[in-house]
């Protein structure tokens, strides 16, 4: 446990963005506040993380949300690097009670200075104080 605490203290870039208002539907995901923005790389208004420093290129990201109330066959979150979709996080549960499923994912990316990471959604994600949408990232030191 102590090793993990020391690793976090040594990290120079960490962000934790949260959205707690308005359901998200077919758009770039933006956030209403930042719990942490060490390194100043995250902008809530655009929902974009930009690599500001030419440091080690490995970053760890996490995303968590709930699929919305409105029934769709699926909900998809697109992970984009420099406006290009790298991969998708999806809920393809089309059962009658398929709403409010957790979408959660952790991934690593190699990034260089000025690379941008942004998420967008297809169909609804629920966003309120009980079901926040969260996007976090941190620079990993190897």
PDB file of N, CA, C and O in Angstrom, residues 68-113:
ATOM      1  N   UNK A  68     -27.993   5.334 -19.966  1.00  0.00           N
ATOM      2  CA  UNK A  68     -29.126   6.174 -19.594  1.00  0.00           C
ATOM      3  C   UNK A  68     -30.438   5.442 -19.474  1.00  0.00           C
ATOM      4  O   UNK A  68     -30.569   4.259 -19.760  1.00  0.00           O
ATOM      5  N   UNK A  69     -31.470   6.194 -19.049  1.00  0.00           N
ATOM      6  CA  UNK A  69     -32.815   5.662 -18.867  1.00  0.00           C
ATOM      7  C   UNK A  69     -33.477   5.279 -20.185  1.00  0.00           C
ATOM      8  O   UNK A  69     -34.220   4.328 -20.263  1.00  0.00           O
ATOM      9  N   UNK A  70     -33.227   6.063 -21.217  1.00  0.00           N
ATOM     10  CA  UNK A  70     -33.902   5.831 -22.488  1.00  0.00           C
ATOM     11  C   UNK A  70     -33.358   4.553 -23.104  1.00  0.00           C
ATOM     12  O   UNK A  70     -32.158   4.379 -23.235  1.00  0.00           O
ATOM     13  N   UNK A  71     -34.248   3.645 -23.506  1.00  0.00           N
ATOM     14  CA  UNK A  71     -33.819   2.326 -23.967  1.00  0.00           C
ATOM     15  C   UNK A  71     -33.252   2.358 -25.376  1.00  0.00           C
ATOM     16  O   UNK A  71     -33.916   2.774 -26.308  1.00  0.00           O
ATOM     17  N   UNK A  72     -32.019   1.931 -25.512  1.00  0.00           N
ATOM     18  CA  UNK A  72     -31.391   1.715 -26.800  1.00  0.00           C
ATOM     19  C   UNK A  72     -30.849   0.295 -26.807  1.00  0.00           C
ATOM     20  O   UNK A  72     -30.638  -0.294 -25.753  1.00  0.00           O
ATOM     21  N   UNK A  73     -30.581  -0.228 -27.971  1.00  0.00           N
ATOM     22  CA  UNK A  73     -29.975  -1.554 -28.031  1.00  0.00           C
ATOM     23  C   UNK A  73     -28.571  -1.546 -27.455  1.00  0.00           C
ATOM     24  O   UNK A  73     -28.092  -2.552 -26.958  1.00  0.00           O
ATOM     25  N   UNK A  74     -27.902  -0.399 -27.539  1.00  0.00           N
ATOM     26  CA  UNK A  74     -26.548  -0.320 -27.018  1.00  0.00           C
ATOM     27  C   UNK A  74     -26.163   1.126 -26.734  1.00  0.00           C
ATOM     28  O   UNK A  74     -26.781   2.052 -27.248  1.00  0.00           O
ATOM     29  N   UNK A  75     -25.171   1.278 -25.888  1.00  0.00           N
ATOM     30  CA  UNK A  75     -24.553   2.571 -25.607  1.00  0.00           C
ATOM     31  C   UNK A  75     -23.059   2.403 -25.844  1.00  0.00           C
ATOM     32  O   UNK A  75     -22.475   1.409 -25.421  1.00  0.00           O
ATOM     33  N   UNK A  76     -22.442   3.357 -26.524  1.00  0.00           N
ATOM     34  CA  UNK A  76     -21.023   3.259 -26.848  1.00  0.00           C
ATOM     35  C   UNK A  76     -20.317   4.559 -26.483  1.00  0.00           C
ATOM     36  O   UNK A  76     -20.838   5.648 -26.740  1.00  0.00           O
ATOM     37  N   UNK A  77     -19.140   4.431 -25.884  1.00  0.00           N
ATOM     38  CA  UNK A  77     -18.264   5.570 -25.632  1.00  0.00           C
ATOM     39  C   UNK A  77     -17.040   5.388 -26.514  1.00  0.00           C
ATOM     40  O   UNK A  77     -16.412   4.325 -26.510  1.00  0.00           O
ATOM     41  N   UNK A  78     -16.731   6.410 -27.297  1.00  0.00           N
ATOM     42  CA  UNK A  78     -15.586   6.387 -28.207  1.00  0.00           C
ATOM     43  C   UNK A  78     -14.398   7.058 -27.527  1.00  0.00           C
ATOM     44  O   UNK A  78     -14.506   8.194 -27.075  1.00  0.00           O
ATOM     45  N   UNK A  79     -13.277   6.352 -27.462  1.00  0.00           N
ATOM     46  CA  UNK A  79     -12.036   6.915 -26.937  1.00  0.00           C
ATOM     47  C   UNK A  79     -11.257   7.429 -28.140  1.00  0.00           C
ATOM     48  O   UNK A  79     -10.907   6.664 -29.040  1.00  0.00           O
ATOM     49  N   UNK A  80     -10.996   8.748 -28.141  1.00  0.00           N
ATOM     50  CA  UNK A  80     -10.358   9.379 -29.295  1.00  0.00           C
ATOM     51  C   UNK A  80      -9.008   9.969 -28.926  1.00  0.00           C
ATOM     52  O   UNK A  80      -8.859  10.609 -27.895  1.00  0.00           O
ATOM     53  N   UNK A  81      -8.051   9.747 -29.811  1.00  0.00           N
ATOM     54  CA  UNK A  81      -6.730  10.361 -29.690  1.00  0.00           C
ATOM     55  C   UNK A  81      -6.553  11.229 -30.922  1.00  0.00           C
ATOM     56  O   UNK A  81      -6.614  10.730 -32.047  1.00  0.00           O
ATOM     57  N   UNK A  82      -6.394  12.530 -30.701  1.00  0.00           N
ATOM     58  CA  UNK A  82      -6.249  13.488 -31.806  1.00  0.00           C
ATOM     59  C   UNK A  82      -7.393  13.331 -32.821  1.00  0.00           C
ATOM     60  O   UNK A  82      -7.179  13.274 -34.025  1.00  0.00           O
ATOM     61  N   UNK A  83      -8.612  13.243 -32.309  1.00  0.00           N
ATOM     62  CA  UNK A  83      -9.863  13.179 -33.083  1.00  0.00           C
ATOM     63  C   UNK A  83     -10.072  11.858 -33.817  1.00  0.00           C
ATOM     64  O   UNK A  83     -11.044  11.707 -34.546  1.00  0.00           O
ATOM     65  N   UNK A  84      -9.204  10.883 -33.627  1.00  0.00           N
ATOM     66  CA  UNK A  84      -9.349   9.577 -34.268  1.00  0.00           C
ATOM     67  C   UNK A  84      -9.770   8.548 -33.224  1.00  0.00           C
ATOM     68  O   UNK A  84      -9.158   8.457 -32.164  1.00  0.00           O
ATOM     69  N   UNK A  85     -10.823   7.785 -33.495  1.00  0.00           N
ATOM     70  CA  UNK A  85     -11.274   6.772 -32.552  1.00  0.00           C
ATOM     71  C   UNK A  85     -10.232   5.664 -32.452  1.00  0.00           C
ATOM     72  O   UNK A  85      -9.860   5.051 -33.452  1.00  0.00           O
ATOM     73  N   UNK A  86      -9.774   5.423 -31.221  1.00  0.00           N
ATOM     74  CA  UNK A  86      -8.780   4.382 -30.954  1.00  0.00           C
ATOM     75  C   UNK A  86      -9.480   3.072 -30.595  1.00  0.00           C
ATOM     76  O   UNK A  86      -9.113   2.007 -31.052  1.00  0.00           O
ATOM     77  N   UNK A  87     -10.512   3.162 -29.754  1.00  0.00           N
ATOM     78  CA  UNK A  87     -11.328   1.996 -29.408  1.00  0.00           C
ATOM     79  C   UNK A  87     -12.642   2.463 -28.812  1.00  0.00           C
ATOM     80  O   UNK A  87     -12.854   3.664 -28.594  1.00  0.00           O
ATOM     81  N   UNK A  88     -13.536   1.501 -28.546  1.00  0.00           N
ATOM     82  CA  UNK A  88     -14.870   1.799 -28.028  1.00  0.00           C
ATOM     83  C   UNK A  88     -15.102   1.044 -26.726  1.00  0.00           C
ATOM     84  O   UNK A  88     -14.621  -0.074 -26.548  1.00  0.00           O
ATOM     85  N   UNK A  89     -15.853   1.677 -25.832  1.00  0.00           N
ATOM     86  CA  UNK A  89     -16.325   1.052 -24.600  1.00  0.00           C
ATOM     87  C   UNK A  89     -17.829   0.916 -24.777  1.00  0.00           C
ATOM     88  O   UNK A  89     -18.516   1.921 -24.997  1.00  0.00           O
ATOM     89  N   UNK A  90     -18.362  -0.292 -24.707  1.00  0.00           N
ATOM     90  CA  UNK A  90     -19.765  -0.458 -25.038  1.00  0.00           C
ATOM     91  C   UNK A  90     -20.569  -1.270 -24.058  1.00  0.00           C
ATOM     92  O   UNK A  90     -20.053  -2.138 -23.365  1.00  0.00           O
ATOM     93  N   UNK A  91     -21.862  -0.953 -24.011  1.00  0.00           N
ATOM     94  CA  UNK A  91     -22.864  -1.750 -23.316  1.00  0.00           C
ATOM     95  C   UNK A  91     -23.824  -2.232 -24.396  1.00  0.00           C
ATOM     96  O   UNK A  91     -24.584  -1.439 -24.948  1.00  0.00           O
ATOM     97  N   UNK A  92     -23.765  -3.510 -24.712  1.00  0.00           N
ATOM     98  CA  UNK A  92     -24.594  -4.068 -25.776  1.00  0.00           C
ATOM     99  C   UNK A  92     -25.709  -4.934 -25.215  1.00  0.00           C
ATOM    100  O   UNK A  92     -26.215  -5.817 -25.873  1.00  0.00           O
ATOM    101  N   UNK A  93     -26.119  -4.667 -23.976  1.00  0.00           N
ATOM    102  CA  UNK A  93     -27.180  -5.418 -23.340  1.00  0.00           C
ATOM    103  C   UNK A  93     -28.520  -4.901 -23.856  1.00  0.00           C
ATOM    104  O   UNK A  93     -28.967  -3.831 -23.478  1.00  0.00           O
ATOM    105  N   UNK A  94     -29.148  -5.659 -24.728  1.00  0.00           N
ATOM    106  CA  UNK A  94     -30.427  -5.196 -25.282  1.00  0.00           C
ATOM    107  C   UNK A  94     -31.607  -5.891 -24.636  1.00  0.00           C
ATOM    108  O   UNK A  94     -32.685  -5.974 -25.199  1.00  0.00           O
ATOM    109  N   UNK A  95     -31.433  -6.384 -23.412  1.00  0.00           N
ATOM    110  CA  UNK A  95     -32.551  -6.967 -22.677  1.00  0.00           C
ATOM    111  C   UNK A  95     -33.522  -5.865 -22.275  1.00  0.00           C
ATOM    112  O   UNK A  95     -33.200  -4.682 -22.293  1.00  0.00           O
ATOM    113  N   UNK A  96     -34.719  -6.258 -21.896  1.00  0.00           N
ATOM    114  CA  UNK A  96     -35.772  -5.285 -21.559  1.00  0.00           C
ATOM    115  C   UNK A  96     -35.362  -4.363 -20.418  1.00  0.00           C
ATOM    116  O   UNK A  96     -35.780  -3.221 -20.357  1.00  0.00           O
ATOM    117  N   UNK A  97     -34.544  -4.856 -19.502  1.00  0.00           N
ATOM    118  CA  UNK A  97     -34.111  -4.023 -18.371  1.00  0.00           C
ATOM    119  C   UNK A  97     -32.663  -3.562 -18.553  1.00  0.00           C
ATOM    120  O   UNK A  97     -31.905  -3.450 -17.613  1.00  0.00           O
ATOM    121  N   UNK A  98     -32.280  -3.239 -19.783  1.00  0.00           N
ATOM    122  CA  UNK A  98     -30.895  -2.919 -20.106  1.00  0.00           C
ATOM    123  C   UNK A  98     -30.429  -1.528 -19.709  1.00  0.00           C
ATOM    124  O   UNK A  98     -29.279  -1.204 -19.917  1.00  0.00           O
ATOM    125  N   UNK A  99     -31.305  -0.699 -19.157  1.00  0.00           N
ATOM    126  CA  UNK A  99     -30.896   0.645 -18.750  1.00  0.00           C
ATOM    127  C   UNK A  99     -30.056   0.592 -17.472  1.00  0.00           C
ATOM    128  O   UNK A  99     -30.090  -0.363 -16.710  1.00  0.00           O
ATOM    129  N   UNK A 100     -29.311   1.664 -17.240  1.00  0.00           N
ATOM    130  CA  UNK A 100     -28.500   1.860 -16.040  1.00  0.00           C
ATOM    131  C   UNK A 100     -27.470   0.758 -15.812  1.00  0.00           C
ATOM    132  O   UNK A 100     -27.240   0.324 -14.701  1.00  0.00           O
ATOM    133  N   UNK A 101     -26.835   0.314 -16.861  1.00  0.00           N
ATOM    134  CA  UNK A 101     -25.711  -0.608 -16.727  1.00  0.00           C
ATOM    135  C   UNK A 101     -24.433   0.181 -16.554  1.00  0.00           C
ATOM    136  O   UNK A 101     -24.267   1.247 -17.136  1.00  0.00           O
ATOM    137  N   UNK A 102     -23.516  -0.362 -15.768  1.00  0.00           N
ATOM    138  CA  UNK A 102     -22.234   0.300 -15.563  1.00  0.00           C
ATOM    139  C   UNK A 102     -21.336   0.103 -16.775  1.00  0.00           C
ATOM    140  O   UNK A 102     -21.199  -0.994 -17.291  1.00  0.00           O
ATOM    141  N   UNK A 103     -20.749   1.200 -17.248  1.00  0.00           N
ATOM    142  CA  UNK A 103     -19.705   1.161 -18.271  1.00  0.00           C
ATOM    143  C   UNK A 103     -18.435   1.608 -17.569  1.00  0.00           C
ATOM    144  O   UNK A 103     -18.357   2.734 -17.092  1.00  0.00           O
ATOM    145  N   UNK A 104     -17.464   0.735 -17.494  1.00  0.00           N
ATOM    146  CA  UNK A 104     -16.240   1.061 -16.781  1.00  0.00           C
ATOM    147  C   UNK A 104     -15.062   0.444 -17.511  1.00  0.00           C
ATOM    148  O   UNK A 104     -15.145  -0.699 -17.970  1.00  0.00           O
ATOM    149  N   UNK A 105     -13.974   1.208 -17.604  1.00  0.00           N
ATOM    150  CA  UNK A 105     -12.832   0.721 -18.362  1.00  0.00           C
ATOM    151  C   UNK A 105     -11.567   1.404 -17.874  1.00  0.00           C
ATOM    152  O   UNK A 105     -11.592   2.575 -17.484  1.00  0.00           O
ATOM    153  N   UNK A 106     -10.466   0.680 -17.897  1.00  0.00           N
ATOM    154  CA  UNK A 106      -9.135   1.214 -17.592  1.00  0.00           C
ATOM    155  C   UNK A 106      -8.218   0.835 -18.746  1.00  0.00           C
ATOM    156  O   UNK A 106      -8.286  -0.298 -19.231  1.00  0.00           O
ATOM    157  N   UNK A 107      -7.390   1.790 -19.186  1.00  0.00           N
ATOM    158  CA  UNK A 107      -6.490   1.490 -20.298  1.00  0.00           C
ATOM    159  C   UNK A 107      -5.216   2.317 -20.197  1.00  0.00           C
ATOM    160  O   UNK A 107      -5.158   3.301 -19.476  1.00  0.00           O
ATOM    161  N   UNK A 108      -4.199   1.862 -20.931  1.00  0.00           N
ATOM    162  CA  UNK A 108      -2.922   2.565 -21.022  1.00  0.00           C
ATOM    163  C   UNK A 108      -2.764   3.104 -22.429  1.00  0.00           C
ATOM    164  O   UNK A 108      -3.199   2.472 -23.396  1.00  0.00           O
ATOM    165  N   UNK A 109      -2.130   4.272 -22.553  1.00  0.00           N
ATOM    166  CA  UNK A 109      -1.860   4.868 -23.863  1.00  0.00           C
ATOM    167  C   UNK A 109      -0.471   5.475 -23.858  1.00  0.00           C
ATOM    168  O   UNK A 109      -0.050   6.063 -22.859  1.00  0.00           O
ATOM    169  N   UNK A 110       0.213   5.356 -24.979  1.00  0.00           N
ATOM    170  CA  UNK A 110       1.448   6.089 -25.207  1.00  0.00           C
ATOM    171  C   UNK A 110       1.084   7.405 -25.877  1.00  0.00           C
ATOM    172  O   UNK A 110       0.421   7.403 -26.917  1.00  0.00           O
ATOM    173  N   UNK A 111       1.497   8.504 -25.273  1.00  0.00           N
ATOM    174  CA  UNK A 111       1.180   9.832 -25.793  1.00  0.00           C
ATOM    175  C   UNK A 111       2.445  10.675 -25.835  1.00  0.00           C
ATOM    176  O   UNK A 111       3.364  10.473 -25.047  1.00  0.00           O
ATOM    177  N   UNK A 112       2.460  11.633 -26.735  1.00  0.00           N
ATOM    178  CA  UNK A 112       3.562  12.588 -26.806  1.00  0.00           C
ATOM    179  C   UNK A 112       2.997  13.997 -26.683  1.00  0.00           C
ATOM    180  O   UNK A 112       1.775  14.202 -26.725  1.00  0.00           O
ATOM    181  N   UNK A 113       3.878  14.976 -26.564  1.00  0.00           N
ATOM    182  CA  UNK A 113       3.464  16.367 -26.365  1.00  0.00           C
ATOM    183  C   UNK A 113       2.456  16.790 -27.430  1.00  0.00           C
ATOM    184  O   UNK A 113       2.613  16.500 -28.607  1.00  0.00           O
TER     185      UNK A 113
END
